[in-house]
Structure formats: structure tokens, C-alpha cells
Amino acid sequence: DDLIYVHFLASKTESRRFSQLLTKASEETAVDAGEFFTDLKEKWDKVENKSTVILYGGGAIVAVWLSSIFVGAINSVPLLPKIMELVGLGYTGWFVYRYLLFKSSRKELATDIESLKKKIAETE
């Protein structure tokens, strides 16, 4: 009986801690919807070429939809999903060996990422 009582007290304490943690997390991550939409409206007003943004956004949605259909079709073929998993694992292994295993290759990857960031930043 003592063991059950001790377990009951411990679980009650853990439950209280978890509840306090959830309350704290929800307070920290609470976002004011009005502030969010105000920021969004300000950013939209700064955009000069709205039709291009709408076109790119629509294109992105269509691309995601088409890729979903494509993946669903591949997934319905019996052996193909397992082959694709093997291809993905093989590529992941190659990437780790090529860029993450050795210090010099990690530096090369960091340099490549920085140059890509610069290219992207220059176009904006």
C-alpha cells in the first residue's frame, strides 16, 4: 500500500509539473492574431509586383499538388516504393561520406552554402 501511495504522489507531482510546463509553453508561444495579420498586411503592401507573387504562389501550390499525385502513383506500384527507399538511403550515405565525414569536406560544404546564400541575396 505504501508503494502505491508513493507512486500516486509521484505521478501527481509529475502531472502538476507537466501542466505547469504546458502553461508556460503556451504563454511563451502565444501569438496575437491581430499583430500577425498587421505584419502580413504591411509586407504585402511593400510588394511592388503583386501579380507575380500570386502567380508564383499559385504555381507552387500546383507543383505540390502534382508532386503529391506523382508520389501517390509511385507508391501504388508494388516494388517501386522499396526501390525508392534504397535510392534515398544510398544518396544519404553518399552525402554523409562526401560532405559530413571529414573536416575538409565540411568546410567545402559550408563554403558552397555561403556562396549560394550570396547568390540568392544578390538577386533580391
mmCIF file of C-alpha atoms in Angstrom, residues 2 27-28 30 32 51 53 56 58 65 81 99 106 109 111 115 122-123:
data_model
loop_
_atom_site.group_PDB
_atom_site.id
_atom_site.type_symbol
_atom_site.label_atom_id
_atom_site.label_comp_id
_atom_site.label_asym_id
_atom_site.label_seq_id
_atom_site.Cartn_x
_atom_site.Cartn_y
_atom_site.Cartn_z
ATOM 1 C CA ASP A 2 2.834 2.398 0.800
ATOM 2 C CA GLU A 27 2.193 31.624 -22.703
ATOM 3 C CA GLU A 28 5.578 31.927 -24.427
ATOM 4 C CA ALA A 30 1.060 32.711 -27.850
ATOM 5 C CA ASP A 32 -1.545 37.775 -31.253
ATOM 6 C CA SER A 51 0.602 39.632 -59.726
ATOM 7 C CA VAL A 53 3.805 36.877 -56.275
ATOM 8 C CA TYR A 56 4.451 32.110 -58.154
ATOM 9 C CA GLY A 58 -0.271 29.518 -57.353
ATOM 10 C CA TRP A 65 -0.400 19.061 -55.779
ATOM 11 C CA PRO A 81 8.495 2.303 -53.086
ATOM 12 C CA TYR A 99 30.277 16.198 -47.154
ATOM 13 C CA ARG A 106 32.521 20.015 -44.158
ATOM 14 C CA LEU A 109 30.037 22.321 -47.887
ATOM 15 C CA THR A 111 31.664 27.417 -48.432
ATOM 16 C CA SER A 115 28.158 31.139 -51.913
ATOM 17 C CA GLU A 122 22.132 39.412 -54.746
ATOM 18 C CA THR A 123 19.045 38.630 -56.802
#
